[in-house]
Coordinates of C-alpha atoms in Angstrom, one line a residue:
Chain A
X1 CA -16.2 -18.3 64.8
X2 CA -12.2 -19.4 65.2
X3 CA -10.5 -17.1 68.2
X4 CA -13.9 -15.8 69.7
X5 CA -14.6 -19.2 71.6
X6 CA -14.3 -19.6 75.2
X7 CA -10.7 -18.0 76.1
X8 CA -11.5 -14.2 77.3
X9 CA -8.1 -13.1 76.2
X10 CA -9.3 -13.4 72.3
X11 CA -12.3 -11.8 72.5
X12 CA -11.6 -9.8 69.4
X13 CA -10.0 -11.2 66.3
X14 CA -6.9 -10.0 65.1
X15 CA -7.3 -7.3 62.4
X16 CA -6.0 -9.2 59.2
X17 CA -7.9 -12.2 60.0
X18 CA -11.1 -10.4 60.6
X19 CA -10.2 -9.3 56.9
X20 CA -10.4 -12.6 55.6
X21 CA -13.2 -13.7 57.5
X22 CA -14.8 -10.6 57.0
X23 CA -14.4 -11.1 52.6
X24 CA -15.6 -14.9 52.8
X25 CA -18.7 -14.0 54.8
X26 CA -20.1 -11.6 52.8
X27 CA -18.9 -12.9 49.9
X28 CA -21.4 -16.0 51.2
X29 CA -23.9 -13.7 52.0
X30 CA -23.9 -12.1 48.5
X31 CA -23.5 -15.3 46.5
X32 CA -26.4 -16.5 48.8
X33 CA -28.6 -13.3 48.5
X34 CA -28.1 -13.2 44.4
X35 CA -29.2 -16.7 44.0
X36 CA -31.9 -16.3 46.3
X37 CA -33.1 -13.7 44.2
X38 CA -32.7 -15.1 41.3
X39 CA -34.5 -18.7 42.2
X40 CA -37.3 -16.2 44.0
X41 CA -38.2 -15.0 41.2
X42 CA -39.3 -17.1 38.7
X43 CA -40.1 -15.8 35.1
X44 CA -43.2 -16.1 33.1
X45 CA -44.3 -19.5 31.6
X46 CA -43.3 -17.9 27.7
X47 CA -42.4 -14.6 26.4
X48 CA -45.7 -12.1 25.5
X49 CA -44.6 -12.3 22.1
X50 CA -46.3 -9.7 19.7
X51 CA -48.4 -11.2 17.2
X52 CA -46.6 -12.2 14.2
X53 CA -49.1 -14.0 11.2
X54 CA -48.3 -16.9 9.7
X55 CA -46.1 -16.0 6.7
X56 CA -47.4 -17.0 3.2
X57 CA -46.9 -20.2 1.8
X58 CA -45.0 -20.6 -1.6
X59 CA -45.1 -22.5 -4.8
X60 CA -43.5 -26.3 -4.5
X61 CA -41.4 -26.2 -7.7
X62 CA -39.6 -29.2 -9.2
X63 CA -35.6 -29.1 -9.5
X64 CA -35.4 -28.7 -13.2
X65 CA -33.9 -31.1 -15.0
X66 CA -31.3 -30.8 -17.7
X67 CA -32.5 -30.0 -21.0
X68 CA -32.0 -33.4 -23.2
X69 CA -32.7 -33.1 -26.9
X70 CA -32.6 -35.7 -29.3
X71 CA -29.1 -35.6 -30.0
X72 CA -28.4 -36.1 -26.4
X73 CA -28.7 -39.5 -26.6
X74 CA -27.1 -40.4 -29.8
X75 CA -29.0 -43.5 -30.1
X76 CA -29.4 -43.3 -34.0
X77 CA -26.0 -43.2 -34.6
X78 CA -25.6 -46.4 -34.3
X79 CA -29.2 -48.0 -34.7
X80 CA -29.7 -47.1 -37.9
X81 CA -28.6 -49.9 -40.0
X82 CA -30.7 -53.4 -40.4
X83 CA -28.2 -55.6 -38.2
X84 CA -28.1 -53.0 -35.6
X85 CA -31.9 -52.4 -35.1
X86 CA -33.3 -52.1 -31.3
X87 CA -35.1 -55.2 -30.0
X88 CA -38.0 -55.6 -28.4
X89 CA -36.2 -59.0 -26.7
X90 CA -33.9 -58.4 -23.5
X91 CA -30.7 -59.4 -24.1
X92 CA -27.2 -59.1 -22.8
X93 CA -25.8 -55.3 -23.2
X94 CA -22.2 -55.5 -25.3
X95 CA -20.7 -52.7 -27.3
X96 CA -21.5 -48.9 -25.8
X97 CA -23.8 -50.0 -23.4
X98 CA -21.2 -52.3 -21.0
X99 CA -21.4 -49.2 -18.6
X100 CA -25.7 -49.5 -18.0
X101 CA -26.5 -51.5 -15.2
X102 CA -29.6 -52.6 -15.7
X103 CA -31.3 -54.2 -12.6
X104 CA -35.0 -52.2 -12.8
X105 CA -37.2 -55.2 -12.4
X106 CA -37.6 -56.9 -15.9
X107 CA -37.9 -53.5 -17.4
X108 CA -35.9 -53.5 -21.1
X109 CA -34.7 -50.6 -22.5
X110 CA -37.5 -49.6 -24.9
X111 CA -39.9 -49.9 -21.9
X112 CA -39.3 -46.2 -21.5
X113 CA -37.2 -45.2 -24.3
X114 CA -38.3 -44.5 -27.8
X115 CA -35.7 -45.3 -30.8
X116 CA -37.0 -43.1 -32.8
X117 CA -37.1 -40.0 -30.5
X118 CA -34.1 -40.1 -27.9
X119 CA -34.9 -37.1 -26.3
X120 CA -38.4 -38.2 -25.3
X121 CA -39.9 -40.8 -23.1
X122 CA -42.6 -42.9 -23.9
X123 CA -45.1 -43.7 -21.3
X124 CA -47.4 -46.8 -21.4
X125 CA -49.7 -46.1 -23.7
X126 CA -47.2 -44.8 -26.6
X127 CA -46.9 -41.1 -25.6
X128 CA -44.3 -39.3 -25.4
X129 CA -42.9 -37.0 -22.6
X130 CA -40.1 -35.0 -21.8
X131 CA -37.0 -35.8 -19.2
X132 CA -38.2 -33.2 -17.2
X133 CA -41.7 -35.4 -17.1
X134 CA -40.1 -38.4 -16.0
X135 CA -42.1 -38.5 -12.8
X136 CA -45.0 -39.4 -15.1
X137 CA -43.2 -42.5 -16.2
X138 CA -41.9 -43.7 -12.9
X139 CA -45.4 -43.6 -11.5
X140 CA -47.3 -45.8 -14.3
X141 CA -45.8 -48.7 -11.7
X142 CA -45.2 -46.7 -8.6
X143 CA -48.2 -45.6 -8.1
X144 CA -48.8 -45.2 -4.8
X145 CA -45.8 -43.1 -4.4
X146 CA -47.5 -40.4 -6.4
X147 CA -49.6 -39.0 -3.6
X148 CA -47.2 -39.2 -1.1
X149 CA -44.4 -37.6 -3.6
X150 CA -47.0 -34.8 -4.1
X151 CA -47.8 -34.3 -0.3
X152 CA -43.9 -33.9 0.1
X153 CA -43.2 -37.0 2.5
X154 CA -42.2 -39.6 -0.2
X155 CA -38.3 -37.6 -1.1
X156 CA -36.9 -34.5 -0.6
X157 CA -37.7 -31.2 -0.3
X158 CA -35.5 -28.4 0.3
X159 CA -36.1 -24.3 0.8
X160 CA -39.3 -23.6 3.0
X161 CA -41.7 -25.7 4.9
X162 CA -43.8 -22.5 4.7
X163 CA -42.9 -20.3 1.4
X164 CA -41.3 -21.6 -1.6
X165 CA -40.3 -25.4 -1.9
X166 CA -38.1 -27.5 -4.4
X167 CA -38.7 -31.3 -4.8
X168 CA -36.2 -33.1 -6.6
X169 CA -37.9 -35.8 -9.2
X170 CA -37.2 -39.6 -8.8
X171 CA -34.4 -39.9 -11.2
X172 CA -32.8 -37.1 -8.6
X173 CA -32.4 -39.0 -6.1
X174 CA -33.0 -43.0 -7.7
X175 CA -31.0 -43.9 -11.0
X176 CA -33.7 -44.7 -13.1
X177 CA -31.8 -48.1 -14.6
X178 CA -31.0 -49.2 -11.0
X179 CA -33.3 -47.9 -8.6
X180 CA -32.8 -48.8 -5.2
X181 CA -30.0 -46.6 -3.2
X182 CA -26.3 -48.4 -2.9
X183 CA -24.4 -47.3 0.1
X184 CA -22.2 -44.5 1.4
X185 CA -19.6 -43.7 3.5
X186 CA -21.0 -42.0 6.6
X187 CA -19.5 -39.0 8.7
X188 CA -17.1 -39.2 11.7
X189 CA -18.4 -40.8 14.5
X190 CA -18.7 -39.2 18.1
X191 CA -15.4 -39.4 20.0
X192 CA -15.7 -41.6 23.2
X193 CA -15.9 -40.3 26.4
X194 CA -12.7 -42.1 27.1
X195 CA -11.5 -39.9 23.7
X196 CA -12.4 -36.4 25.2
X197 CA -10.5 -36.9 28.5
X198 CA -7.8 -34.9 28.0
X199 CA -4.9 -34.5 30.8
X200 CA -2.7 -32.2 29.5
X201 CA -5.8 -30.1 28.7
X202 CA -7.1 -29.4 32.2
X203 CA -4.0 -29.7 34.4
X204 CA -3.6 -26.0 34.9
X205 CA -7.6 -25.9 35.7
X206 CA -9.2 -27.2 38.4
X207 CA -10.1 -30.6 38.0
X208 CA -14.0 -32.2 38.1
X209 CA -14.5 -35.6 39.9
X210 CA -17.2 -36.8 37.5
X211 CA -15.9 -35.4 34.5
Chain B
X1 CA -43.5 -22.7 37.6
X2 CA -46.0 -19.4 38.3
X3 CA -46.5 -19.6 41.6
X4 CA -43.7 -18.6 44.0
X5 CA -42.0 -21.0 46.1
X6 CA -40.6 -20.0 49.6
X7 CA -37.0 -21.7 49.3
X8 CA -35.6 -19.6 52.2
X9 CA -36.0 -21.3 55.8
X10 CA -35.7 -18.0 58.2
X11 CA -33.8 -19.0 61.0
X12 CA -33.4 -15.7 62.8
X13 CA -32.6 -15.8 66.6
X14 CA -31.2 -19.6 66.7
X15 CA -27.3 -18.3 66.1
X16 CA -25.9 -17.1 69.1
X17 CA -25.2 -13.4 69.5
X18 CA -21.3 -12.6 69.8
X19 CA -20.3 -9.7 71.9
X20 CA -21.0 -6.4 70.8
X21 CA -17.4 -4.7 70.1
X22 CA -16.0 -7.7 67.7
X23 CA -19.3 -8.3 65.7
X24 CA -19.4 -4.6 65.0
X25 CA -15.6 -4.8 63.8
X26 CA -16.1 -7.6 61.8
X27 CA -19.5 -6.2 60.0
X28 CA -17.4 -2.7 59.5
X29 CA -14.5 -4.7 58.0
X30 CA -16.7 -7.1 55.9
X31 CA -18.6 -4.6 54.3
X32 CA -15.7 -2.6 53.5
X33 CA -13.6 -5.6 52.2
X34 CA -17.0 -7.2 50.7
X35 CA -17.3 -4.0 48.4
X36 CA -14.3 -4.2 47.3
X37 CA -14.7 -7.6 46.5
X38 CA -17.3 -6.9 44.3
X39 CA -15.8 -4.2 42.5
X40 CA -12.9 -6.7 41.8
X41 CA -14.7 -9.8 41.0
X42 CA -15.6 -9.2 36.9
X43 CA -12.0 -7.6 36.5
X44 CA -10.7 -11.2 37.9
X45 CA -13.7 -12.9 36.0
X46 CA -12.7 -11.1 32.9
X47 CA -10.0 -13.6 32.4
X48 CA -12.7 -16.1 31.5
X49 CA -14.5 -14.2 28.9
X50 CA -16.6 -12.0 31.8
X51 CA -19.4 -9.9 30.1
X52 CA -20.9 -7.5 32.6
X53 CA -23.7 -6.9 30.7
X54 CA -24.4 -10.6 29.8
X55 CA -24.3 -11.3 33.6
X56 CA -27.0 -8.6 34.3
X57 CA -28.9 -9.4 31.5
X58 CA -32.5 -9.2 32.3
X59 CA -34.2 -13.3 31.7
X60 CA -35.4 -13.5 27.5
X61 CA -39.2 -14.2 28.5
X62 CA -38.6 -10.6 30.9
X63 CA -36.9 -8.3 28.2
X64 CA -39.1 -5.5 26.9
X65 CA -39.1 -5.1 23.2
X66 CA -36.6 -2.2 23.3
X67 CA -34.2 -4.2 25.5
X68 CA -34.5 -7.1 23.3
X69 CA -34.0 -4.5 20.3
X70 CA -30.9 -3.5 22.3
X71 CA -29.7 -6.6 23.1
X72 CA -29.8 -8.1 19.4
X73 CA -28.0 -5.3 18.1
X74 CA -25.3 -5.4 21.4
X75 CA -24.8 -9.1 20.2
X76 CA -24.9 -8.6 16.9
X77 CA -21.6 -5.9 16.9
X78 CA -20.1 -8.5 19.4
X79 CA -19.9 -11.0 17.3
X80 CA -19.5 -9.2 14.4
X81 CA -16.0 -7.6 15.5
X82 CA -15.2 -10.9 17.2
X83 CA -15.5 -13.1 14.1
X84 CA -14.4 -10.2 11.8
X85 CA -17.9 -10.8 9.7
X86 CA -20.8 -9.3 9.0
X87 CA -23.1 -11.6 11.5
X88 CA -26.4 -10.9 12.3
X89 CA -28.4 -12.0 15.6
X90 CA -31.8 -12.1 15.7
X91 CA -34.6 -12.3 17.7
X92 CA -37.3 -13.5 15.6
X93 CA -40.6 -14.6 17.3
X94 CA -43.1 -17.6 16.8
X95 CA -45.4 -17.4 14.5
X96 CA -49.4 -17.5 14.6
X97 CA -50.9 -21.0 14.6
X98 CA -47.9 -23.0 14.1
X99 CA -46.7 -25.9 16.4
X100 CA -44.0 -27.2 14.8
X101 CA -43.7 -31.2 14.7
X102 CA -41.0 -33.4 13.5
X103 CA -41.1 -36.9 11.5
X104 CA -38.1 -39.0 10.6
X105 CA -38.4 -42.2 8.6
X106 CA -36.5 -45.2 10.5
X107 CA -37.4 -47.7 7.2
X108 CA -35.2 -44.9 5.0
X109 CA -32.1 -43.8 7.7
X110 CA -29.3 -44.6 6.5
X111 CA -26.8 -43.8 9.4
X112 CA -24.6 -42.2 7.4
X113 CA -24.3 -39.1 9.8
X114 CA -24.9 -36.1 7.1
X115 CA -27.2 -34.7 9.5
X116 CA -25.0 -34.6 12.9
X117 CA -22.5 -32.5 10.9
X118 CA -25.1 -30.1 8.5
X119 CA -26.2 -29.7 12.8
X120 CA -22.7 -28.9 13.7
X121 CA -21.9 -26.2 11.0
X122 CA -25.1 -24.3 11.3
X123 CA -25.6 -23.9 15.0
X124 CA -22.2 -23.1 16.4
X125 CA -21.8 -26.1 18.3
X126 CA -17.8 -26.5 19.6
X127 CA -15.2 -28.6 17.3
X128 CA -13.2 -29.1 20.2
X129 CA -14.4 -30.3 22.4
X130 CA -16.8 -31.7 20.4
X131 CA -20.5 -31.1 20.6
X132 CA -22.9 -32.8 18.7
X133 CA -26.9 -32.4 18.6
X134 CA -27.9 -35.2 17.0
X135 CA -26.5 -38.1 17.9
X136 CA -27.3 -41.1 15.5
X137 CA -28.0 -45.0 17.2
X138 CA -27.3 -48.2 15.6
X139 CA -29.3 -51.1 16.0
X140 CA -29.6 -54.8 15.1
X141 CA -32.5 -55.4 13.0
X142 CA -33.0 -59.0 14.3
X143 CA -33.2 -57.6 17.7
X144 CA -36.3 -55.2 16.4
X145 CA -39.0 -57.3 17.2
X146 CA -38.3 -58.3 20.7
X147 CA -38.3 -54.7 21.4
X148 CA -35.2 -52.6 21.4
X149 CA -33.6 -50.2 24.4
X150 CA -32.3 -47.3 23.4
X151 CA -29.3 -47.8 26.1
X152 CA -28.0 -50.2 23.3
X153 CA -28.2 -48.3 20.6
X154 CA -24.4 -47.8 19.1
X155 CA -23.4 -44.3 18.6
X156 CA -19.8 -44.5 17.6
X157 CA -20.3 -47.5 14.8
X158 CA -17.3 -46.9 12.1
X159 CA -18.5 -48.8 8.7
X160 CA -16.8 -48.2 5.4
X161 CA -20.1 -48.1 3.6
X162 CA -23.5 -47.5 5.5
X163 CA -25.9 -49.3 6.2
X164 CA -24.3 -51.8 7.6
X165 CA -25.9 -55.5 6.5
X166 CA -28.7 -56.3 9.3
X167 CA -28.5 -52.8 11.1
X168 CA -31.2 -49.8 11.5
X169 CA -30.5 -46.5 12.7
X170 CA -31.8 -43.7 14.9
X171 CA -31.1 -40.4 15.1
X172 CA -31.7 -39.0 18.4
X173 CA -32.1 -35.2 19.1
X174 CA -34.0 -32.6 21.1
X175 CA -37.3 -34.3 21.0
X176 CA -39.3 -31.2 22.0
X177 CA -41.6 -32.6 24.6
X178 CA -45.0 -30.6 25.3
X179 CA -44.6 -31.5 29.1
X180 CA -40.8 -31.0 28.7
X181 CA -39.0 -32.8 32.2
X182 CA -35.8 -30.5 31.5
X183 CA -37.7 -27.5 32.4
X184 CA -39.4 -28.2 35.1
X185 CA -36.3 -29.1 37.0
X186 CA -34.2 -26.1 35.9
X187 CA -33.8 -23.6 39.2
X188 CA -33.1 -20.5 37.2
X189 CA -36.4 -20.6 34.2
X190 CA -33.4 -20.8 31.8
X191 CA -34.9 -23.3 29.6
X192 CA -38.8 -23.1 27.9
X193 CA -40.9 -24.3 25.7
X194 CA -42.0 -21.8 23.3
X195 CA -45.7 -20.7 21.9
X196 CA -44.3 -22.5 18.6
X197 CA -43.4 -25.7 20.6
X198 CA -39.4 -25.2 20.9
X199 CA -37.8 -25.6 23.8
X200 CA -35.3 -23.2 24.2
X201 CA -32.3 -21.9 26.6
X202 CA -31.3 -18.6 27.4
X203 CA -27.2 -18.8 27.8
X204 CA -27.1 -16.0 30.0
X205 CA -29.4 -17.6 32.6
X206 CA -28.2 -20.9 32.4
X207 CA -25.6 -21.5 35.5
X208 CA -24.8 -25.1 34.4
X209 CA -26.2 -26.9 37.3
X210 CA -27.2 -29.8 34.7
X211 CA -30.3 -30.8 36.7
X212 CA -31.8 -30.5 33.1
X213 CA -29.5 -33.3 31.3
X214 CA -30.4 -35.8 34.5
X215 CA -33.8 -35.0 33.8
X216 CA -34.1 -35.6 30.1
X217 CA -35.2 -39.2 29.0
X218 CA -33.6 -38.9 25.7
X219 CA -29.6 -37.8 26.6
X220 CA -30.5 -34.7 24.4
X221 CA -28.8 -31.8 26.2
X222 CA -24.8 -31.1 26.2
X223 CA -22.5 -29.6 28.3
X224 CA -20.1 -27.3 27.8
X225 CA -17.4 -28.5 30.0
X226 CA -14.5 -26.7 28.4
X227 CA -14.7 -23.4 26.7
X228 CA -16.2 -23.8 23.2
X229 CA -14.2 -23.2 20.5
X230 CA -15.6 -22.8 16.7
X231 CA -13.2 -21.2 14.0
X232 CA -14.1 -17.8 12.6
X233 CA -14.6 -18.6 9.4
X234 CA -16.6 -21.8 10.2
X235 CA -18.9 -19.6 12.1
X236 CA -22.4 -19.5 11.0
X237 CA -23.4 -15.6 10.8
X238 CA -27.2 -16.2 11.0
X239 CA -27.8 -16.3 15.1
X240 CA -30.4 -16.2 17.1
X241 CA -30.2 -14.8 20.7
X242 CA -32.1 -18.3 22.0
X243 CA -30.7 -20.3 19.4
X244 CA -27.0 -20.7 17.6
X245 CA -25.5 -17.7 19.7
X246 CA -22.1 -18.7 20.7
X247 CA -22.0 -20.6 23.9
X248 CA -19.9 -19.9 27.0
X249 CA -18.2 -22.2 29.0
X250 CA -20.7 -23.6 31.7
X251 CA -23.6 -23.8 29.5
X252 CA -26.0 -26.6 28.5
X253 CA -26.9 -26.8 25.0
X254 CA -29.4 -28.6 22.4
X255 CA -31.2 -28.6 19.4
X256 CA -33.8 -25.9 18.7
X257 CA -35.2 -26.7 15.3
X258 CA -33.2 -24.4 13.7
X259 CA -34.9 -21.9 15.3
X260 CA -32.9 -19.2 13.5
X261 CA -33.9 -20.7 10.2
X262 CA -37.2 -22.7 11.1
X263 CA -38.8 -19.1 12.2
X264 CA -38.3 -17.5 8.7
X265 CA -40.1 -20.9 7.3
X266 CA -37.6 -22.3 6.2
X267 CA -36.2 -26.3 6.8
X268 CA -33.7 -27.1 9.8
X269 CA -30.3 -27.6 8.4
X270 CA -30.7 -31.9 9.3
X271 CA -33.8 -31.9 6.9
X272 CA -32.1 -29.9 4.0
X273 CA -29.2 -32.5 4.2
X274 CA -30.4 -35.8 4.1
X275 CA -30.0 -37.5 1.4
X276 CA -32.7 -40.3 1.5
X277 CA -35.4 -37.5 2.0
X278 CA -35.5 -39.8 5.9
X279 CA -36.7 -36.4 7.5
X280 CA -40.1 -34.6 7.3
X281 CA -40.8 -31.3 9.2
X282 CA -43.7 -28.7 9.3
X283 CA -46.2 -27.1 11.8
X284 CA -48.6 -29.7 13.2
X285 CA -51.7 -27.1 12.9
X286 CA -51.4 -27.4 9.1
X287 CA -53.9 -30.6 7.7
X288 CA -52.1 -30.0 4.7
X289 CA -48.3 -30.1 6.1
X290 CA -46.2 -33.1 5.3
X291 CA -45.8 -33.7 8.9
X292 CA -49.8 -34.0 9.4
X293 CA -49.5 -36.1 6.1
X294 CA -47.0 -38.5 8.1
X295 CA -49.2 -38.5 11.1
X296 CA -52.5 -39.7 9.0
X297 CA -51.2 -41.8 6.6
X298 CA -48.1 -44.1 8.8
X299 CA -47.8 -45.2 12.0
X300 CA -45.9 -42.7 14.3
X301 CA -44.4 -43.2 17.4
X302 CA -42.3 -41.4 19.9
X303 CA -39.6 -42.1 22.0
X304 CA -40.1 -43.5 25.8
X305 CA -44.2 -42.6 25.5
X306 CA -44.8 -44.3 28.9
X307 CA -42.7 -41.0 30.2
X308 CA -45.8 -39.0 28.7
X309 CA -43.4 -36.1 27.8
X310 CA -45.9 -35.6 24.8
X311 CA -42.5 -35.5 22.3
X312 CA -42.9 -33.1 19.1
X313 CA -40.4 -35.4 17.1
X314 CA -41.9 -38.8 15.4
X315 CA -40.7 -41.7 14.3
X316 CA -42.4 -44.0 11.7
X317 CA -42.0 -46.7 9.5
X318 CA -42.7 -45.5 6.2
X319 CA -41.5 -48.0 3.2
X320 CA -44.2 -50.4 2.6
X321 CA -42.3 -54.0 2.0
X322 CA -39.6 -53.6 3.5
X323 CA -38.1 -54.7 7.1

C-alpha cells in the first residue's frame, strides 16, 4: 500500500486518498466476489423442460399450378390448315415459336404436347394428363427422381418439416423446354475485416488492440 | 460441467497485516465509498443500454416456469414499445423425440447467398456492423480431389452471375455439434446444447470473453464488437428469449436453427429460401424425415470429423452425374 511503507511519519493515509484507494479496492473485491460466484456456480447440463409431444404432422401438398385450358395454348389457331400441320420431325422453330428454347435432350415438341388437346399432356403411352400432373410426365425419363421428390430431398419444400408442407412440382423450379438451372446474381458479399475498421467510429470509445 | 470446481486459491495469512488504526479507516471508508459505488454504477452504466433486471437475471436452464412466464412477457413489452410493434418473445421448449439434423447439398449450392440474407432478416442479426450467420465458401472444383481446407475457402467472391465456371460452394453455419467445444470452454454456462440438439446462448449470461469463438472449429460464432443496430421496421417480431432476441453490445452470437420457427415445426428461414431446394432439414429420430432419407440414401459427411464434435449439420453430394 502507497504512503504506509516504511517512513513512521505516514503511517496513516491522507483522507481523500484513502477515498480512492478505499473505492478501487472494494470495487476489486466486488467485481472479484460476483464473478467468483457466478463461475462457482455452474448451471444444470439443460433446462428441466416440461414435456411437450411431438406436434402432428401435416399433409405435403403440391403448389398448385395454374389452371391451363385448351385455349391456353392457342395451338389450333394456327395448326389447322394442311401446310401448317405439326410434325412428327424436329425441325428448326421460325414463326411464333423464335422465343422456345428448346435444349431438353432430343425431346420434340409433340413428345409431351398433344395438337389436338393443348391444355393436356400426353404421357408415353398416349394418355393424357393435366398441367397440374406434369410431374407424371417428367418422371417417364427421370425416374429415379421420383422417390426422392416424394421423400422431399430431391426440390423444395416450404411450410413445416413437422405439419403441413408444400412441394413445388418440376416445371416450378426447372423450365420444362430447358431444364437445367442458368445462373444468378448472388447477394452482397461479407465486408472485409479491413472494411469494418472504422476510425471515425470508435475514436470517442476506447480502443481494442486486436480489434 | 456438474461437478463444482474450486477456482478460488485461499491465501489467508500470507499478506502482511497493516497497523491497526489505518486498516480500520480504510475498511470504514471503503465500505462507505464502495456502497456508493454500487448504488451509482447502473445509473453510469445506463448510458450503455444498462437493464437492471437483465443483469440480475437468473441463468435460462435456472428460471422457474413463472420467472420464465415473467420474463417473456417483460421482453415482450420491451421490445414492443422499443420497436413500436406488436412483437412477441417466446419461450417455446423442445419437443418430444426430436433431434433436429441438418443436410445441405454441395452438388446443388449455387453460392448465390439467398440464404445469408433470409438468415439476416429473420434473426435480428446487426446491419451495421454487419453480422452474418452463415457465411458461404468458394472453392475450386479442380482442387476437390486433392482434398480441400476450409482456411481457403473464399468468402467475399463478387461474380456477376453465380456459379462461377469451375467453382463449388459451402455454406458454413452453426454446425450444432453433440460434443459442442464452445461450451465446454465458456466460464459462465451461457451457451448449451439443448434436449432437441440446439446449441444455444443466453445474452444475459454471456460476458463476451470469446473463449467460445477460439474454441469452435468451424468460425461459427460472432461478436458483437460495436452496439448492434437493426432498423425498426426491419425487425423480425417473432423472438425467442434464446434465440433472435436483440443482442447487446458484448455478446457472441450464432445460428440456432431458427429456433423461434424450427420449434413450432416449421423450416429455418435458410431452408425456405433456397432456390435450388440445396438444403434439407428435419429431426433425426424420424426414419421417415427427409433428413434420415439423406442420411440412408447419399453419402454424408461433416465438417472437421477428426475433431469428433459429432456435428448435427451434413454435407453430401447428391446429383448423381455430375462433378
Amino acid at each position: 500500500m502507497p504512503g504506509a511503507g516504511n517512513d513512521p511519519g505516514k503511517d496513516r493515509l491522507p483522507g481523500n486518498q484513502a477515498t480512492i484507494w478505499g473505492t478501487l479496492g472494494l470495487a476489486v473485491v466486488v467485481i472479484v466476489g460476483l464473478s467468483a460466484v457466478r463461475l462457482e456456480h455452474q448451471p444444470e447440463t439443460t433446462r428441466d423442460y416440461p414435456p411437450r409431444p411431438l406436434i402432428a404432422d401435416g399433409p405435403a401438398v403440391m403448389k398448385p399450378a395454374p389452371e391451363i385450358d385448351d385455349e391456353y395454348l392457342p395451338c389450333r389457331d394456327c395448326h389447322t390448315s394442311p401446310d401448317r400441320q405439326t410434325g412428327p420431325i424436329p425441325r428448326e422453330l421460325e414463326y411464333e415459336h423464335e422465343d422456345t428454347e428448346l435444349a431438353h435432350g432430343n425431346l420434340w415438341c409433340l413428345h409431351c404436347h398433344d395438337p389436338e388437346r393443348p391444355g393436356r399432356l400426353r404421357l408415353a403411352d398416349s394418355s393424357l394428363v393435366k398441367f397440374e400432373d406434369s410431374w407424371q410426365l417428367c418422371t417417364q425419363c427421370h425416374a429415379k427422381k421420383l422417390p426422392e421428390w416424394r421423400a422431399g430431398v430431391h426440390g423444395k419444400q416450404t411450410g413445416h418439416w413437422r405439419g403441413p408442407k408444400e412441394y413445388q412440382t418440376c416445371v416450378e423450379c426447372h423450365e420444362p423446354h430447358a431444364p437445367p438451372f442458368g445462373t444468378i446474381e448472388p447477394k452482397p458479399r461479407p465486408k472485409r475485416p479491413d472494411e469494418i475498421i472504422q476510425p471515425a467510429r470508435i475514436s470517442g470509445e476506447e480502443q481494442h488492440g486486436d480489434s | 460441467m456438474g461437478t463444482p470446481r474450486n477456482r478460488r486459491v485461499k491465501q489467508a495469512g500470507e499478506a502482511p497485516e497493516p497497523s491497526g488504526s489505518s486498516r480500520r479507516d480504510f475498511i470504514k471508508t471503503a465500505a462507505t465509498v464502495g456502497a456508493g459505488a454500487i448504488v451509482a454504477a447502473p445509473a453510469v452504466a445506463s448510458g450503455f443500454d444498462f437493464d437492471l433486471e437483465s443483469f440480475f437475471q437468473k441463468n435460462f436452464r435456472e428460471l422457474s416456469e413463472e420467472e420464465l412466464d415473467a420474463l417473456v412477457k417483460r421482453l415482450s413489452r420491451k421490445y414492443s414499445k422499443k420497436y413500436g410493434k406488436d412483437v412477441s418473445v417466446s419461450a417455446i421448449g423442445p419437443m418430444d423425440g426430436v433431434l433436429y439434423g441438418y443436410g445441405l447439398d454441395i452438388s446443388r449450392c449455387t453460392g448465390c447467398r439467398r440464404c445469408v440474407h433470409a438468415c439476416v432478416e429473420e434473426n435480428n442479426q446487426s446491419r451495421d456492423p454487419e453480422i452474418q450467420w452463415i457465411r458461404v465458401l468458394e472453392f475450386e472444383r479442380s482442387e476437390a480431389l486433392r482434398g480441400i481446407d476450409l482456411k481457403d475457402g473464399n468468402p467475399y467472391y463478387e461474380h456477376k452471375e453465380v456459379p462461377d465456371e469451375g467453382k463449388f460452394y459451402i455454406p458454413i453455419a452453426c454446425q450444432h455439434c453433440e460434443d459442442s467445444p464452445c461450451s465446454k470452454v465458456c466460464p459462465t454456462g451461457a451457451t448449451w446444447r439443448e434436449p432437441d440438439g440446439i446449441v444455444v446462448i443466453d445474452y444475459d449470461w454471456c460476458i463476451g470473453c470469446r473463449y467460445c469463438m477460439a474454441a469452435c472449429p468451424y468460425g461459427a460464432r460472432h461478436f458483437n464488437w460495436a452496439e448492434p443496430n437493426v432498423p425498426a421496421e426491419d425487425i423480425n417480431p417473432d423472438m425467442h428469449v434464446i434465440g433472435n432476441v436483440p443482442r447487446k453490445r458484448g455478446v457472441v452470437e450464432k445460428c440456432t436453427f431458427c429456433i423461434q420457427r424450427t420449434r413450432k415445426g416449421r423450416y429455418p428461414a435458410c431452408h425456405e429460401i433456397c432456390p435450388v431446394g440445396a438444403r434439407k432439414f428435419g429431426n433425426l429420430l424420424d426414419p421417415e424425415s427427409e433428413i434420415r432419407y439423406v442420411m440412408k440414401h447419399k453419402r454424408t459427411f461433416v465438417l472437421k470429423a477428426e475433431l469428433e464434435t459429432k456435428p448435427k449439420f451434413f454435407y453430401f453430394w447428391g446429383t448423381e452425374g455430375r462433378s
